[in-house]
Amino acid sequence: MPELPEVETTRRGVAPFLSGRTIETLVVREPRLRWPVDPAWSENLAGRRIQSVDRRAKYLLIDVDGAHLIWHLGMSGSLRVITDGRAPDKHDHIDLVVDTGHCLRFNDPRRFGFLLFTQAPLAKHPRLMGLGPEPLSEAFNGELLYRRSRGRRTSVKGFVMDSATVVGVGNIYASEALFLAGIHPRRPAGRISRARYAALADAIKTTLAAAIEQGGTTLRDFSDSDGRPGYFSQSLSVYDRAATPCPHCASLIRREVIAQRATYFCPRCQR
DNA sequence: AGACAGACCTGTGAGC
DNA sequence: TGCTCACAGGTCTGTC
């Protein structure tokens, strides 16, 4: 599920249950995530106080007295707060138990997600170095896209999905933002004007901000929630809408593989 | 440096 | 019902 809006929604949902709490244990039922989880971290974590729950790109960052947990949801991961002590389900790989008796429970069928523990400064962490700006920050704008794209021959879709360009633009929102900006996803990144990149930066911000807002309404209850909500599909213009009419011109939406991923666009509105 | 293919792993839905 | 296949929201690594 997780693109940036889902990760941010998760952060907002779980932070109130964690901030200020003291960690009791880390329960590792399945250490084989993308990178192995070391159950011995539990001893080091026990007694540490959770100072904050932040996000950088699609990484959740939990500050535990100066050390850090870095949590990534991968393709199929989710986090929720368990307050009723219920037994874990299938694929509930990890619990972070705090002193209220609640726990943050990680479920991930595909195990592409990961949890890292580090006592080194986050700024030097290899997973976080080299990341581009946050899409909703002022540092991200059309001028940045324009400058970084000069000489690049890769598709604009691949370019905006590259975390060195800007973080948090995943496959769904890349298609959506390019549609909103009227740019063909296969167009070479280096051959797009300043003005069009200004429109694309705006479209990325608009699309992500709207999705976060919806996440806030559809995913509000992060404790004990059972069902995972659908994917805001009602508000998507082109993603997963192949062969249905474009909302602007009624041409049929196309699906093609671009930048090695399924890509949806209107062949008439996007040039 | 930049571009691409392949890798990780399980679940789901389509088609037979 | 049960098999096989294609495909799925991310990102790292290796190779040219």
Tab-separated table of C-alpha atoms (C1' of nucleotides) in Angstrom:
chain	number	residue	atom	x	y	z
A	1	MET	CA	0.000	0.000	0.000
A	2	PRO	CA	2.453	2.506	1.080
A	3	GLU	CA	3.292	5.530	-0.906
A	4	LEU	CA	4.187	8.715	0.881
A	5	PRO	CA	0.593	9.668	1.804
A	6	GLU	CA	0.053	6.290	3.419
A	7	VAL	CA	3.289	6.525	5.370
A	8	GLU	CA	2.456	10.028	6.553
A	9	THR	CA	-1.042	8.929	7.518
A	10	THR	CA	0.457	6.019	9.425
A	11	ARG	CA	2.830	8.364	11.215
A	12	ARG	CA	0.012	10.647	12.292
A	13	GLY	CA	-2.075	7.701	13.382
A	14	VAL	CA	0.492	5.937	15.528
A	15	ALA	CA	2.473	8.881	16.943
A	16	PRO	CA	-0.044	9.747	19.710
A	17	PHE	CA	0.247	6.218	21.078
A	18	LEU	CA	4.031	6.236	21.069
A	19	SER	CA	5.359	9.699	21.806
A	20	GLY	CA	6.629	9.974	25.353
A	21	ARG	CA	6.195	6.274	26.065
A	22	THR	CA	8.949	4.000	27.314
A	23	ILE	CA	9.796	0.876	25.333
A	24	GLU	CA	9.455	-2.440	27.126
A	25	THR	CA	10.386	-4.977	24.466
A	26	LEU	CA	10.716	-5.640	20.796
A	27	VAL	CA	9.034	-8.918	19.913
A	28	VAL	CA	10.436	-10.414	16.721
A	29	ARG	CA	8.399	-13.311	15.380
A	30	GLU	CA	9.909	-13.229	11.907
A	31	PRO	CA	13.344	-11.646	11.546
A	32	ARG	CA	13.609	-12.303	7.812
A	33	LEU	CA	12.535	-8.968	6.432
A	34	ARG	CA	14.365	-7.216	3.621
A	35	TRP	CA	17.278	-7.041	6.006
A	36	PRO	CA	17.368	-9.311	9.036
A	37	VAL	CA	16.015	-7.945	12.288
A	38	ASP	CA	18.245	-8.731	15.244
A	39	PRO	CA	16.127	-9.813	18.231
A	40	ALA	CA	18.962	-8.651	20.482
A	41	TRP	CA	17.963	-5.063	19.737
A	42	SER	CA	15.217	-5.575	22.268
A	43	GLU	CA	17.683	-5.436	25.177
A	44	ASN	CA	19.147	-2.182	23.918
A	45	LEU	CA	15.715	-0.661	23.299
A	46	ALA	CA	14.153	-1.611	26.613
A	47	GLY	CA	13.870	1.409	28.889
A	48	ARG	CA	14.414	3.952	26.137
A	49	ARG	CA	11.848	6.724	25.853
A	50	ILE	CA	10.268	7.529	22.490
A	51	GLN	CA	10.989	11.177	21.827
A	52	SER	CA	9.334	11.581	18.449
A	53	VAL	CA	7.902	9.805	15.435
A	54	ASP	CA	8.990	11.505	12.236
A	55	ARG	CA	9.036	10.747	8.551
A	56	ARG	CA	11.648	11.236	5.848
A	57	ALA	CA	10.634	10.070	2.387
A	58	LYS	CA	8.807	6.797	3.032
A	59	TYR	CA	10.832	6.028	6.136
A	60	LEU	CA	9.293	6.299	9.577
A	61	LEU	CA	11.893	7.515	12.056
A	62	ILE	CA	11.390	6.782	15.722
A	63	ASP	CA	13.772	8.691	17.974
A	64	VAL	CA	14.478	6.630	21.075
A	65	ASP	CA	16.700	8.725	23.346
A	66	GLY	CA	19.056	9.665	20.537
A	67	ALA	CA	19.153	6.250	18.906
A	68	HIS	CA	16.769	5.578	16.062
A	69	LEU	CA	14.467	3.005	14.609
A	70	ILE	CA	14.075	3.303	10.851
A	71	TRP	CA	10.948	1.565	9.636
A	72	HIS	CA	9.993	1.034	6.010
A	73	LEU	CA	6.722	-0.554	4.936
A	74	GLY	CA	7.974	-1.896	1.620
A	75	MET	CA	5.249	-2.891	-0.816
A	76	SER	CA	2.791	-4.573	1.500
A	77	GLY	CA	3.622	-3.504	5.042
A	78	SER	CA	1.394	-1.787	7.559
A	79	LEU	CA	1.672	-0.630	11.135
A	80	ARG	CA	-1.104	-0.322	13.634
A	81	VAL	CA	-1.443	0.146	17.343
A	82	ILE	CA	-2.814	-2.777	19.322
A	83	THR	CA	-4.497	-1.716	22.547
A	84	ASP	CA	-6.489	-4.828	23.425
A	85	GLY	CA	-3.698	-7.383	23.615
A	86	ARG	CA	-5.091	-9.460	20.806
A	87	ALA	CA	-3.049	-12.359	19.453
A	88	PRO	CA	-0.953	-11.741	16.356
A	89	ASP	CA	-2.287	-12.756	12.956
A	90	LYS	CA	-0.448	-14.248	10.042
A	91	HIS	CA	2.384	-11.966	8.849
A	92	ASP	CA	2.378	-9.954	12.083
A	93	HIS	CA	6.168	-10.052	12.228
A	94	ILE	CA	7.122	-7.515	14.883
A	95	ASP	CA	5.643	-5.838	17.989
A	96	LEU	CA	7.153	-2.789	19.623
A	97	VAL	CA	5.689	-2.943	23.121
A	98	VAL	CA	5.505	0.225	25.239
A	99	ASP	CA	4.779	0.847	28.893
A	100	THR	CA	1.057	1.433	28.422
A	101	GLY	CA	0.754	-2.186	27.390
A	102	HIS	CA	-0.038	-1.096	23.851
A	103	CYS	CA	2.121	-2.196	20.983
A	104	LEU	CA	2.984	-1.084	17.503
A	105	ARG	CA	2.441	-4.147	15.345
A	106	PHE	CA	4.054	-4.629	11.936
A	107	ASN	CA	2.336	-6.778	9.357
A	108	ASP	CA	3.962	-7.426	5.987
A	109	PRO	CA	2.991	-10.389	3.784
A	110	ARG	CA	5.701	-9.832	1.195
A	111	ARG	CA	8.442	-8.949	3.683
A	112	PHE	CA	9.872	-6.208	1.453
A	113	GLY	CA	9.673	-3.888	4.434
A	114	PHE	CA	12.387	-3.542	7.039
A	115	LEU	CA	13.286	-2.279	10.470
A	116	LEU	CA	16.719	-0.899	11.262
A	117	PHE	CA	18.151	0.164	14.601
A	118	THR	CA	21.019	2.608	14.661
A	119	GLN	CA	22.860	4.553	17.310
A	120	ALA	CA	24.739	6.620	14.743
A	121	PRO	CA	23.531	10.046	13.595
A	122	LEU	CA	20.675	9.705	11.122
A	123	ALA	CA	22.206	12.228	8.760
A	124	LYS	CA	24.991	9.754	8.029
A	125	HIS	CA	22.782	6.733	7.580
A	126	PRO	CA	23.249	5.160	4.154
A	127	ARG	CA	19.510	4.715	3.690
A	128	LEU	CA	18.892	8.415	4.190
A	129	MET	CA	21.895	9.934	2.468
A	130	GLY	CA	21.434	11.121	-1.083
A	131	LEU	CA	17.695	11.579	-0.833
A	132	GLY	CA	16.150	14.461	-2.726
A	133	PRO	CA	13.888	17.065	-1.102
A	134	GLU	CA	10.525	16.366	0.458
A	135	PRO	CA	7.856	16.998	-2.185
A	136	LEU	CA	5.736	19.149	0.112
A	137	SER	CA	8.637	21.363	1.163
A	138	GLU	CA	9.550	24.698	-0.391
A	139	ALA	CA	12.865	23.225	-1.474
A	140	PHE	CA	10.954	21.207	-4.041
A	141	ASN	CA	9.771	23.226	-7.031
A	142	GLY	CA	9.791	23.384	-10.797
A	143	GLU	CA	13.149	25.068	-10.955
A	144	LEU	CA	14.753	22.157	-9.107
A	145	LEU	CA	13.173	19.660	-11.481
A	146	TYR	CA	14.298	21.696	-14.454
A	147	ARG	CA	17.887	21.969	-13.271
A	148	ARG	CA	18.267	18.338	-12.263
A	149	SER	CA	16.771	17.062	-15.482
A	150	ARG	CA	19.123	18.764	-17.921
A	151	GLY	CA	20.895	16.199	-20.027
A	152	ARG	CA	18.798	13.346	-18.680
A	153	ARG	CA	17.416	11.050	-21.332
A	154	THR	CA	15.383	8.829	-19.063
A	155	SER	CA	11.604	9.173	-19.081
A	156	VAL	CA	10.143	11.960	-16.975
A	157	LYS	CA	8.229	9.302	-15.095
A	158	GLY	CA	11.426	7.502	-14.128
A	159	PHE	CA	13.006	10.834	-13.284
A	160	VAL	CA	10.341	11.906	-10.783
A	161	MET	CA	10.221	8.435	-9.237
A	162	ASP	CA	13.980	8.571	-8.583
A	163	SER	CA	14.420	9.356	-4.887
A	164	ALA	CA	17.510	11.401	-5.701
A	165	THR	CA	15.275	13.806	-7.629
A	166	VAL	CA	12.481	14.085	-5.101
A	167	VAL	CA	11.342	11.581	-2.505
A	168	GLY	CA	7.958	10.024	-2.048
A	169	VAL	CA	6.619	9.985	-5.605
A	170	GLY	CA	5.640	6.362	-6.063
A	171	ASN	CA	4.107	4.596	-8.993
A	172	ILE	CA	0.510	5.627	-8.415
A	173	TYR	CA	1.135	9.289	-7.793
A	174	ALA	CA	3.679	9.571	-10.605
A	175	SER	CA	0.930	8.613	-13.062
A	176	GLU	CA	-1.582	10.894	-11.372
A	177	ALA	CA	0.687	13.942	-11.208
A	178	LEU	CA	1.811	13.594	-14.830
A	179	PHE	CA	-1.814	13.431	-15.880
A	180	LEU	CA	-2.639	16.542	-13.884
A	181	ALA	CA	0.307	18.370	-15.463
A	182	GLY	CA	-0.538	17.165	-18.978
A	183	ILE	CA	2.888	15.617	-19.539
A	184	HIS	CA	3.383	12.331	-21.357
A	185	PRO	CA	5.138	9.916	-18.967
A	186	ARG	CA	7.537	8.693	-21.659
A	187	ARG	CA	8.843	12.148	-22.562
A	188	PRO	CA	12.602	12.446	-21.963
A	189	ALA	CA	13.186	14.334	-18.717
A	190	GLY	CA	15.795	16.606	-20.270
A	191	ARG	CA	13.412	17.833	-22.941
A	192	ILE	CA	10.752	19.470	-20.792
A	193	SER	CA	10.538	23.228	-20.302
A	194	ARG	CA	10.772	25.230	-17.086
A	195	ALA	CA	7.121	26.168	-17.320
A	196	ARG	CA	6.012	22.569	-17.646
A	197	TYR	CA	8.189	21.508	-14.729
A	198	ALA	CA	6.589	24.249	-12.654
A	199	ALA	CA	3.210	22.715	-13.490
A	200	LEU	CA	4.516	19.233	-12.653
A	201	ALA	CA	5.910	20.286	-9.275
A	202	ASP	CA	2.553	21.871	-8.459
A	203	ALA	CA	0.745	18.730	-9.597
A	204	ILE	CA	2.931	16.522	-7.387
A	205	LYS	CA	2.271	18.703	-4.363
A	206	THR	CA	-1.465	18.883	-5.061
A	207	THR	CA	-1.802	15.155	-5.617
A	208	LEU	CA	0.164	14.134	-2.523
A	209	ALA	CA	-1.477	16.712	-0.270
A	210	ALA	CA	-4.942	15.620	-1.362
A	211	ALA	CA	-4.091	11.972	-0.763
A	212	ILE	CA	-2.783	12.737	2.714
A	213	GLU	CA	-6.008	14.568	3.476
A	214	GLN	CA	-8.058	11.616	2.350
A	215	GLY	CA	-5.831	9.249	4.261
A	216	GLY	CA	-6.596	11.363	7.254
A	217	THR	CA	-10.275	10.711	6.865
A	218	THR	CA	-10.281	7.120	5.696
A	219	LEU	CA	-7.440	5.920	7.895
A	220	ARG	CA	-8.139	7.954	10.973
A	221	ASP	CA	-8.430	5.091	13.418
A	222	PHE	CA	-5.026	3.490	13.688
A	223	SER	CA	-5.658	1.562	16.862
A	224	ASP	CA	-7.125	-1.881	16.623
A	225	SER	CA	-8.452	-1.245	13.161
A	226	ASP	CA	-9.028	-4.463	11.319
A	227	GLY	CA	-9.806	-3.751	7.709
A	228	ARG	CA	-7.367	-2.012	5.519
A	229	PRO	CA	-9.164	0.676	3.597
A	230	GLY	CA	-9.220	0.684	-0.163
A	231	TYR	CA	-6.784	2.675	-2.071
A	232	PHE	CA	-8.571	5.996	-2.550
A	233	SER	CA	-9.365	4.541	-5.933
A	234	GLN	CA	-12.418	6.727	-6.282
A	235	SER	CA	-10.230	9.808	-6.481
A	236	LEU	CA	-7.629	8.519	-8.921
A	237	SER	CA	-7.922	9.936	-12.438
A	238	VAL	CA	-5.859	7.464	-14.446
A	239	TYR	CA	-4.135	4.896	-12.229
A	240	ASP	CA	-5.574	1.417	-12.805
A	241	ARG	CA	-8.134	2.915	-15.166
A	242	ALA	CA	-6.942	1.415	-18.448
A	243	ALA	CA	-9.529	1.510	-21.252
A	244	THR	CA	-11.867	3.789	-19.313
A	245	PRO	CA	-12.639	7.358	-20.472
A	246	CYS	CA	-10.272	10.182	-19.582
A	247	PRO	CA	-12.093	12.508	-17.153
A	248	HIS	CA	-11.116	15.487	-19.325
A	249	CYS	CA	-11.479	14.424	-22.934
A	250	ALA	CA	-13.076	10.962	-22.810
A	251	SER	CA	-10.251	9.357	-24.785
A	252	LEU	CA	-9.447	5.913	-23.459
A	253	ILE	CA	-6.780	5.755	-20.760
A	254	ARG	CA	-3.769	3.696	-21.802
A	255	ARG	CA	-1.609	1.353	-19.793
A	256	GLU	CA	2.011	0.922	-20.799
A	257	VAL	CA	5.112	-0.213	-18.965
A	258	ILE	CA	7.344	2.827	-18.488
A	259	ALA	CA	10.345	2.931	-16.156
A	260	GLN	CA	9.649	-0.782	-15.631
A	261	ARG	CA	6.297	-0.141	-13.978
A	262	ALA	CA	2.683	-0.095	-15.061
A	263	THR	CA	1.926	3.445	-16.175
A	264	TYR	CA	-1.434	5.010	-16.976
A	265	PHE	CA	-2.009	8.106	-19.061
A	266	CYS	CA	-4.314	9.869	-21.491
A	267	PRO	CA	-2.724	9.798	-24.956
A	268	ARG	CA	-4.576	12.966	-25.920
A	269	CYS	CA	-4.216	15.182	-22.821
A	270	GLN	CA	-0.605	14.229	-22.109
A	271	ARG	CA	2.118	15.286	-24.543
B	1	DA	C1'	27.313	8.997	-14.163
B	2	DG	C1'	23.266	7.123	-15.909
B	3	DA	C1'	20.107	3.586	-17.465
B	4	DC	C1'	18.273	-0.729	-17.130
B	5	DA	C1'	17.369	-5.654	-15.603
B	6	DG	C1'	16.910	-8.515	-11.921
B	7	DA	C1'	16.320	-9.461	-7.206
B	8	DC	C1'	13.719	-9.856	-2.811
B	9	DC	C1'	8.499	-12.530	-1.222
B	10	DT	C1'	3.583	-13.674	-0.855
B	11	DG	C1'	-1.119	-13.032	-2.212
B	12	DT	C1'	-4.735	-12.429	-5.544
B	13	DG	C1'	-7.329	-12.810	-9.560
B	14	DA	C1'	-7.852	-14.414	-14.343
B	15	DG	C1'	-8.015	-18.105	-17.422
B	16	DC	C1'	-8.123	-22.820	-18.384
C	1	DT	C1'	-11.952	-27.347	-7.453
C	2	DG	C1'	-7.449	-26.745	-8.601
C	3	DC	C1'	-3.618	-25.611	-11.441
C	4	DT	C1'	-0.607	-22.009	-13.754
C	5	DC	C1'	0.469	-17.531	-14.867
C	6	DA	C1'	0.785	-12.529	-14.595
C	7	DC	C1'	0.890	-8.931	-11.699
C	8	DA	C1'	1.069	-5.916	-7.386
C	9	DG	C1'	1.858	0.254	-4.029
C	10	DG	C1'	9.363	-0.111	-3.214
C	11	DT	C1'	14.108	0.089	-3.459
C	12	DC	C1'	18.617	-2.063	-3.615
C	13	DT	C1'	22.383	-4.235	-6.376
C	14	DG	C1'	24.864	-5.515	-10.345
C	15	DT	C1'	26.146	-4.774	-15.098
C	16	DC	C1'	26.812	-2.431	-19.279
